[in-house]
Short mmCIF file of C-alpha atoms in Angstrom, two decimals:
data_model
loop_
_atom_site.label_atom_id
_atom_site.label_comp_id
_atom_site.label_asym_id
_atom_site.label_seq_id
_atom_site.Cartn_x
_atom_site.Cartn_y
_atom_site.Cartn_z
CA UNK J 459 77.67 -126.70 -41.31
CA UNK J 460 78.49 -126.39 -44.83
CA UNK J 461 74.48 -125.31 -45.53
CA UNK J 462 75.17 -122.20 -43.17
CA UNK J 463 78.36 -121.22 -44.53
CA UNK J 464 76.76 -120.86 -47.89
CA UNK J 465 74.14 -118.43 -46.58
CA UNK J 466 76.45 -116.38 -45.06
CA UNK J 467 77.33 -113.70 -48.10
CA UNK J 468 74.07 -113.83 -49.74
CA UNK J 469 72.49 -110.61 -48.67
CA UNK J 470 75.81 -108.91 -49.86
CA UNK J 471 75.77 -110.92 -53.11
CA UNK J 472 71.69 -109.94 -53.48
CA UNK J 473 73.45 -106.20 -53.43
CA UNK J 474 75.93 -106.74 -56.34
CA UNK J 475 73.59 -108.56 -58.27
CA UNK J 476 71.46 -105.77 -58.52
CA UNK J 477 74.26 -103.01 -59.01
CA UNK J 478 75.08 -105.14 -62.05
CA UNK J 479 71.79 -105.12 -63.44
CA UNK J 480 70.75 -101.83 -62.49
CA UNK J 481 67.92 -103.27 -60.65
CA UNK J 482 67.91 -100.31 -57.82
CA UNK J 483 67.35 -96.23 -58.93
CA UNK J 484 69.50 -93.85 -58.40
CA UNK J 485 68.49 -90.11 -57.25
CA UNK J 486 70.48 -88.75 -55.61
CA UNK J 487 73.66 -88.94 -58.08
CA UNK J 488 73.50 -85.05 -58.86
CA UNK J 489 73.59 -81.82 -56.86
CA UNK J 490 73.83 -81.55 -53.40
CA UNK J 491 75.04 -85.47 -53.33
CA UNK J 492 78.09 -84.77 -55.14
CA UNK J 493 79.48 -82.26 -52.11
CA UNK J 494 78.39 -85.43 -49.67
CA UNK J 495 80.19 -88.05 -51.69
CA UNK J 496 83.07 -85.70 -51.55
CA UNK J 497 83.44 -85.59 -48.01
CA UNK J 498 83.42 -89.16 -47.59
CA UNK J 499 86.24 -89.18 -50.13
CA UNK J 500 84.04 -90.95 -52.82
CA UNK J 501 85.40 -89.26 -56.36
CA UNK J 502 85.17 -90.18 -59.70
CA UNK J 503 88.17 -92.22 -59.64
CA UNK J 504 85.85 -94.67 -57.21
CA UNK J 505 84.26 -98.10 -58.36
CA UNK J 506 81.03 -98.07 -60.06
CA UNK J 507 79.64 -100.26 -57.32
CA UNK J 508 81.18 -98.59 -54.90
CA UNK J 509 79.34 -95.19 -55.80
CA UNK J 510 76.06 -97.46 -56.22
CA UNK J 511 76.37 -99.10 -52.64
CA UNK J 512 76.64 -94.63 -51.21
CA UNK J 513 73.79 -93.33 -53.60
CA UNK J 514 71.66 -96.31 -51.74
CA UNK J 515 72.95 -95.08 -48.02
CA UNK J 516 71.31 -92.14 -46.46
CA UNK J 517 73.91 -88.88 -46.13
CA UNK J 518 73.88 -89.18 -42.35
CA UNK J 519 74.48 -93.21 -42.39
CA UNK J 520 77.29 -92.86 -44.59
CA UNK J 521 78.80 -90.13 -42.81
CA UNK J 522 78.28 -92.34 -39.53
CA UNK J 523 79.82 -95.38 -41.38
CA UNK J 524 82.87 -93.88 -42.66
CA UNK J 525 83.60 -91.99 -39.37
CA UNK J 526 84.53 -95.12 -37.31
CA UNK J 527 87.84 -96.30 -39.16
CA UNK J 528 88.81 -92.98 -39.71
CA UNK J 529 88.58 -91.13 -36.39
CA UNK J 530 90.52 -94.82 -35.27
CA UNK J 531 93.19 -93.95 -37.71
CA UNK J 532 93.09 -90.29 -37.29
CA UNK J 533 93.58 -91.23 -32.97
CA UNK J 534 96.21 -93.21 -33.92
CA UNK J 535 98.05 -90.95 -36.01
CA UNK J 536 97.91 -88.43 -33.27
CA UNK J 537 98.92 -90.79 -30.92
CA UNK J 538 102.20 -91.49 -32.47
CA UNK J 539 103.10 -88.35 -34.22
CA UNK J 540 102.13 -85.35 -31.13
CA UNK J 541 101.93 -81.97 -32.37
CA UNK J 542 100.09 -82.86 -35.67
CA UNK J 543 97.62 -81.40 -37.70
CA UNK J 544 95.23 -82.56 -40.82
CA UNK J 545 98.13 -81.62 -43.25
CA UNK J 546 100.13 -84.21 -42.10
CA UNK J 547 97.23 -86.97 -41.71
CA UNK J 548 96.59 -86.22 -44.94
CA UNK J 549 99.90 -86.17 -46.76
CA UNK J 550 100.06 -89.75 -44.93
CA UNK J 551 96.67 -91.41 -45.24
CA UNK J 552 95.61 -90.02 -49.25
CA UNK J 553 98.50 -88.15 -50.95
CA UNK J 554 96.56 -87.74 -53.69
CA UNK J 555 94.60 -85.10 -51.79
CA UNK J 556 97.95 -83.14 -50.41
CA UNK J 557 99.14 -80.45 -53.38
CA UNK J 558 102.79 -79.42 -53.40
CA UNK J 559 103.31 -75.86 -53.82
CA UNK J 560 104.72 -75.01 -57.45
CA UNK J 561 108.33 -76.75 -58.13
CA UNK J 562 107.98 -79.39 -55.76
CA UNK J 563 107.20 -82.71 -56.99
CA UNK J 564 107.32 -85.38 -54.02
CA UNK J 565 103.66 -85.61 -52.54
CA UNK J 566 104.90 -86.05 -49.52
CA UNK J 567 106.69 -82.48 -49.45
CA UNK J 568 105.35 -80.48 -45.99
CA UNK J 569 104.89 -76.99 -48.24
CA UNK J 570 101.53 -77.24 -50.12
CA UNK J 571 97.89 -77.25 -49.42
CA UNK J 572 94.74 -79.57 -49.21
CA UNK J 573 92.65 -80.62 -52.42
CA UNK J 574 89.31 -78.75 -53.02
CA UNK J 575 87.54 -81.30 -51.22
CA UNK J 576 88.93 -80.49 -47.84
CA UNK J 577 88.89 -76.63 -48.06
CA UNK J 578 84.89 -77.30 -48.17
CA UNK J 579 83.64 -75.71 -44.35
CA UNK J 580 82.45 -78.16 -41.94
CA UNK J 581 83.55 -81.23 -44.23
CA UNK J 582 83.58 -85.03 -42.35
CA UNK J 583 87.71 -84.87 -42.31
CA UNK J 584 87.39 -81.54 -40.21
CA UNK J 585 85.01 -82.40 -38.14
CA UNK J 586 86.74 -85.96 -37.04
CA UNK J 587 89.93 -84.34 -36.84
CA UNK J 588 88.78 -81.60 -34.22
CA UNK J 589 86.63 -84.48 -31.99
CA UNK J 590 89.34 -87.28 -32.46
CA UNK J 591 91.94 -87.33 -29.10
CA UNK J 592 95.06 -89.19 -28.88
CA UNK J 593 94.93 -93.11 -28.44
CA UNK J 594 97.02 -96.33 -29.44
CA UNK J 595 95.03 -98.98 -31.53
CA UNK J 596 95.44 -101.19 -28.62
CA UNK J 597 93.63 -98.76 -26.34
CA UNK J 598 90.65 -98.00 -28.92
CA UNK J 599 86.98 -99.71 -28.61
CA UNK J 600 87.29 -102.17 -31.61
CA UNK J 601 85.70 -101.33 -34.72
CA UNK J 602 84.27 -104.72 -35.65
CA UNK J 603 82.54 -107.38 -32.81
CA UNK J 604 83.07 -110.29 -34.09
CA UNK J 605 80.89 -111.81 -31.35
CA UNK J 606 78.55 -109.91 -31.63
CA UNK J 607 78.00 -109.82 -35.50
CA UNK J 608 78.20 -113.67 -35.68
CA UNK J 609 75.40 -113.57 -33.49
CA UNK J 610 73.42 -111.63 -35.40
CA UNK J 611 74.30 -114.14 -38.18
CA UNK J 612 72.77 -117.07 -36.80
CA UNK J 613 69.94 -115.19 -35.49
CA UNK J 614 68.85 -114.36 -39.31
CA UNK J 615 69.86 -117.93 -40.36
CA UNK J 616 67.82 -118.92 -37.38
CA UNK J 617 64.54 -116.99 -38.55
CA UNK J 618 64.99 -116.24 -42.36
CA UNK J 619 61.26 -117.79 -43.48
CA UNK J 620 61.08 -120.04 -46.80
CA UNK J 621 60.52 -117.59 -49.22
CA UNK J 622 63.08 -115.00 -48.06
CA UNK J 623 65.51 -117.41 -48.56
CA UNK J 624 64.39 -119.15 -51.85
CA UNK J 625 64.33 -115.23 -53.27
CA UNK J 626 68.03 -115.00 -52.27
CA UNK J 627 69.35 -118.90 -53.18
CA UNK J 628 67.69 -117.39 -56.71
CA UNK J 629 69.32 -114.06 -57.44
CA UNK J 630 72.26 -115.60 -56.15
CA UNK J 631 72.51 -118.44 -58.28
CA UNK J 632 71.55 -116.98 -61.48
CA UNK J 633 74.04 -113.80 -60.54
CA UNK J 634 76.67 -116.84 -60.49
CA UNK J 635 75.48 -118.43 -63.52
CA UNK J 636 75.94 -114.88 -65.49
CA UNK J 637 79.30 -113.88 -64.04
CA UNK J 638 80.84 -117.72 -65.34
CA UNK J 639 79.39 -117.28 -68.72
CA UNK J 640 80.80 -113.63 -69.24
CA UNK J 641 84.13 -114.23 -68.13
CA UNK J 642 84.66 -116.56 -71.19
CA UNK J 643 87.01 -115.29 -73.44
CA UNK J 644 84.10 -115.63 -76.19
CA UNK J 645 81.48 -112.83 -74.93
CA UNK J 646 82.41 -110.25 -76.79
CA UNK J 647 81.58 -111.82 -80.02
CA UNK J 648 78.73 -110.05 -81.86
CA UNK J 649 76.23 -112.83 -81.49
CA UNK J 650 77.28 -113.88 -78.33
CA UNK J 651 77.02 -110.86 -76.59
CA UNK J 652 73.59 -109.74 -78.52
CA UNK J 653 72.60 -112.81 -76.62
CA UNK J 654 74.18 -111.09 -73.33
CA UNK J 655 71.95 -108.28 -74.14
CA UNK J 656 68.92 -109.70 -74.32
CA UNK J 657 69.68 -111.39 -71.13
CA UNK J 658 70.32 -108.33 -68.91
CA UNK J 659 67.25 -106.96 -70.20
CA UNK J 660 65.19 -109.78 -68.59
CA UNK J 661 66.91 -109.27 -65.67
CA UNK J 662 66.34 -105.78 -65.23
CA UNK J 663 62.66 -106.69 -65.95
CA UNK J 664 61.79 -108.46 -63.37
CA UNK J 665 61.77 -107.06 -59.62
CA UNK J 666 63.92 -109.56 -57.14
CA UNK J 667 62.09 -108.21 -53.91
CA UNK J 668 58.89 -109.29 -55.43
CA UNK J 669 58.62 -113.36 -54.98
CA UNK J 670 55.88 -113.39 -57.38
CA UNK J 671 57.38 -111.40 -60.04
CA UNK J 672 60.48 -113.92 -59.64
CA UNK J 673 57.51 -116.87 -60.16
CA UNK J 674 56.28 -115.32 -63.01
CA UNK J 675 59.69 -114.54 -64.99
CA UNK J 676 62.04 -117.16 -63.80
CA UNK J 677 60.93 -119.53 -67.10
CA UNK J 678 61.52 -116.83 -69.21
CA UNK J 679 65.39 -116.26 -67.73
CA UNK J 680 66.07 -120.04 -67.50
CA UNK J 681 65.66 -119.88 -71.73
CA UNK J 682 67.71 -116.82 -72.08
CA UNK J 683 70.38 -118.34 -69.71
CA UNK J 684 69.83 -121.78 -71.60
CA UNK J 685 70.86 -119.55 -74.95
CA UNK J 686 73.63 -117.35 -73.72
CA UNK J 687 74.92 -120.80 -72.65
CA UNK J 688 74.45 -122.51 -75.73
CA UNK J 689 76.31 -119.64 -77.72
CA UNK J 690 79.29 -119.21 -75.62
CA UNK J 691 80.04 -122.94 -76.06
CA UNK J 692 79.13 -122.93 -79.99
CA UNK J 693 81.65 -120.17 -80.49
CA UNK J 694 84.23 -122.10 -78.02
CA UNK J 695 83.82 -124.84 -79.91
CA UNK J 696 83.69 -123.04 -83.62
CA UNK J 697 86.73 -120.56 -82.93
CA UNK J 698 89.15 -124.40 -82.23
CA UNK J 699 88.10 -125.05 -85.22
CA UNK J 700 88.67 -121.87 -87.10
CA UNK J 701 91.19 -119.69 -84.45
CA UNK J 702 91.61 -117.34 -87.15
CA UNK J 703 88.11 -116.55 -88.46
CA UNK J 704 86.48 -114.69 -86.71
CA UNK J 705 83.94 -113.37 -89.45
CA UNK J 706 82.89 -117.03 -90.45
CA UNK J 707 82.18 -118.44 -86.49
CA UNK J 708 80.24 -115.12 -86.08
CA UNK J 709 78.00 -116.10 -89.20
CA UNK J 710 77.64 -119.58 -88.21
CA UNK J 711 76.19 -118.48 -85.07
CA UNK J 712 73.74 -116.39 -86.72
CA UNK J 713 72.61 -118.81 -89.12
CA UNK J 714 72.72 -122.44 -89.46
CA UNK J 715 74.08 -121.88 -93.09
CA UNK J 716 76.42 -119.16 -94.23
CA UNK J 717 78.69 -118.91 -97.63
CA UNK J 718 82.10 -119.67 -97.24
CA UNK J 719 84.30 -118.03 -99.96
CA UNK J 720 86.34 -120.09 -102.25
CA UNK J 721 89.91 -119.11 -100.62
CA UNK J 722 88.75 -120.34 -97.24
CA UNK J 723 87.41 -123.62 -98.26
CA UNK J 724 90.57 -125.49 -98.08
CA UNK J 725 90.61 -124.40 -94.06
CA UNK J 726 87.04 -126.38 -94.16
CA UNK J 727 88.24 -129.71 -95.62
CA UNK J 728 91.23 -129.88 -93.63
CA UNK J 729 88.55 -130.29 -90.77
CA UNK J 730 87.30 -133.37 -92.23
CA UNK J 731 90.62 -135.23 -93.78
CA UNK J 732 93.37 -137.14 -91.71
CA UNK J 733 97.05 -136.35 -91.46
CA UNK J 734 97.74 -136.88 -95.36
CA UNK J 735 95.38 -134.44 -96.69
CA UNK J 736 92.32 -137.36 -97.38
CA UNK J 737 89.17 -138.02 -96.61
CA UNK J 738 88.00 -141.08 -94.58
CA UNK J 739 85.82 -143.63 -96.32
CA UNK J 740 82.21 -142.76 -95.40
CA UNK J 741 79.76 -145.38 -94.69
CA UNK J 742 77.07 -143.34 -96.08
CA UNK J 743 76.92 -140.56 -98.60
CA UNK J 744 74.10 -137.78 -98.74
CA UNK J 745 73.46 -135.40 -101.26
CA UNK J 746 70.99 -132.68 -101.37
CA UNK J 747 70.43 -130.53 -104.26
CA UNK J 748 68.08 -127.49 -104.25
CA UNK J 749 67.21 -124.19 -106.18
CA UNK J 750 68.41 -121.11 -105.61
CA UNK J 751 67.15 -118.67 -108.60
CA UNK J 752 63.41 -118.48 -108.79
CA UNK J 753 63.54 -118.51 -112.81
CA UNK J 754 64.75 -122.21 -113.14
CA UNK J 755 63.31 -123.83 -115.42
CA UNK J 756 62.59 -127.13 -113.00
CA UNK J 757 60.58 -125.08 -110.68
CA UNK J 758 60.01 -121.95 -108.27
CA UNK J 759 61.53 -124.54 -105.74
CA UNK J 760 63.31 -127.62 -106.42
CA UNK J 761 64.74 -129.81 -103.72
CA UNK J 762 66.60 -133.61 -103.75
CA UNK J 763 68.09 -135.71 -101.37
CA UNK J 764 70.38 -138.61 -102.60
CA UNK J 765 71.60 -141.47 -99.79
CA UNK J 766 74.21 -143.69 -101.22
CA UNK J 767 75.46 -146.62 -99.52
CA UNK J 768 77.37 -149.93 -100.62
CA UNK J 769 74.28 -151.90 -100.00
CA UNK J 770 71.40 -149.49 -101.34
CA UNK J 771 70.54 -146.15 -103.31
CA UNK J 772 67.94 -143.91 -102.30
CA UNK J 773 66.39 -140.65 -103.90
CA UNK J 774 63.66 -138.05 -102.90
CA UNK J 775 62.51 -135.25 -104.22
CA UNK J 776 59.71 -132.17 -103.86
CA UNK J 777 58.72 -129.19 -105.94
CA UNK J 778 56.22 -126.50 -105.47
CA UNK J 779 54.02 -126.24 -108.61
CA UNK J 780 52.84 -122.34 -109.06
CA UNK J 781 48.64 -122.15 -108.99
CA UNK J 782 47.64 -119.96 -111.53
#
């Protein structure tokens, strides 16, 4: 039971993980669209995803899919309120689209006029207005079978083959996996989110429809993920140490080494010492002592590493002799 439940949402999740990544083109954003989108009361105040999910949906499908609630709520309305036109549907269902004449300031005010949108001829609002007839909810065909739709459910469980589904448990997982590693309070720190970068990159790479594209890339996201990972947890980690340095965790994540400038070094040691400002007693110590300028005197390169212990003392060293 608990195997089927989890199916359930993954074609819808397969959809907004590839409005995130920008997986699907768009074409039809521009121009004649714009007029469409506009009579199904998509503007630019919608969603992004939202305005993905209609470029995707053919004019006459979205029309037909937006018509069913509201010709239900447009019956209604004229069911309860008789003698009514659009004006006052409107001015109830999306005041934003009702202007008040000049002077008056409540939205709700009966002198005004319709937004640009619905002055457009033969726009969807018209149209449902002048087809809808009176009826009470409880009289209406219902909008959603729930029957009928669970059945179709099961039926897809029932004969989804094996790779169908692995493609989906796969977008669906590593669309998961993304969305709990960006929500951390640490992703938009310069290294971090180059790593981000990098990672949506490989995502948009590789098509999701295409089981053998999936095959053939899925080693190459599991590292990416495997470093986004590893940096969002370095620079949790890094930023309890230093909450108020931001400059010196975003070094440290770039390189294993970074200078830390003489002021700040006292926030370093207090890392390392107890509650009265010491240092424990180490069982080891280790030194290691290398050059920096290539003009020393000892040699173009100079390293030494010193191990000090109360039972033994050990020393190494290498240098690079120049060939002439």
């Amino acid at each position: 039971a608990s195997f089927s439940v989890e199916l359930i949402p993954i074609s819808c999740s397969i959809l907004l993980f590839c409005f995130l990544f920008d997986l699907y083109p768009s074409s039809d954003i521009n121009g004649n669209e714009k007029n469409e989108k506009s009579h199904l009361g998509v503007d630019k105040d919608t969603p992004f995803w939202i305005l993905y999910l209609f470029c995707l949906i053919p004019p006459k499908i979205r029309a037909r899919m937006q018509s069913g609630p509201l010709i239900s709520d447009m019956q209604a309305f004229k069911a309860a309120n008789e003698g009514c036109c659009l004006e006052d549907f409107v001015r109830w269902h999306s005041p934003r689209d009702w202007i008040p004449e000049d002077g008056e300031e409540d939205s709700k005010s009966r002198f005004g006029q319709l937004s640009q949108r619905f002055q457009i001829p033969g726009n969807l609002w018209q149209t449902c207005w002048n087809e809808s007839e009176p009826k009470n909810v409880v009289d209406q065909k219902p909008l959603f079978h729930f029957v009928k739709e669970a059945e179709k459910i099961l039926h897809y469980l029932e004969t989804i083959s094996p790779v169908e589904l692995t493609k989906q448990l796969i977008a669906v997982g590593f669309s998961t996996i993304y969305g709990s590693l960006e929500c951390q309070t640490v992703s938009s720190i310069p290294p971090v989110k180059t790593a981000f970068e990098k990672l949506t990159l490989k995502f948009r790479s590789v098509d999701w429809l295409d089981y053998e594209s999936i095959v053939e890339n899925i080693e190459n996201i599991q590292s990416a993920l495997a470093l986004v990972e590893v940096k969002v947890y370095q620079s949790k980690s890094l930023f309890l140490k230093f909450p108020n340095d931001p400059l010196l965790v975003s070094n440290l994540l770039r390189e294993d080494e970074t200078i830390v400038p003489i002021e700040k070094r006292e926030n370093i040691m207090s890392i390392f010492t107890n509650r009265q400002g010491k240092m424990p007693i180490p069982d080891a110590k280790e030194f290691i002592f290398k050059t920096s300028e290539e003009n020393n005197s000892l040699s173009p390169f100079f390293r030494m590493y010193l191990l000090a212990t109360d039972m033994e003392f050990r020393t190494a060293f290498s240098y690079v002799v120049p060939v002439e």
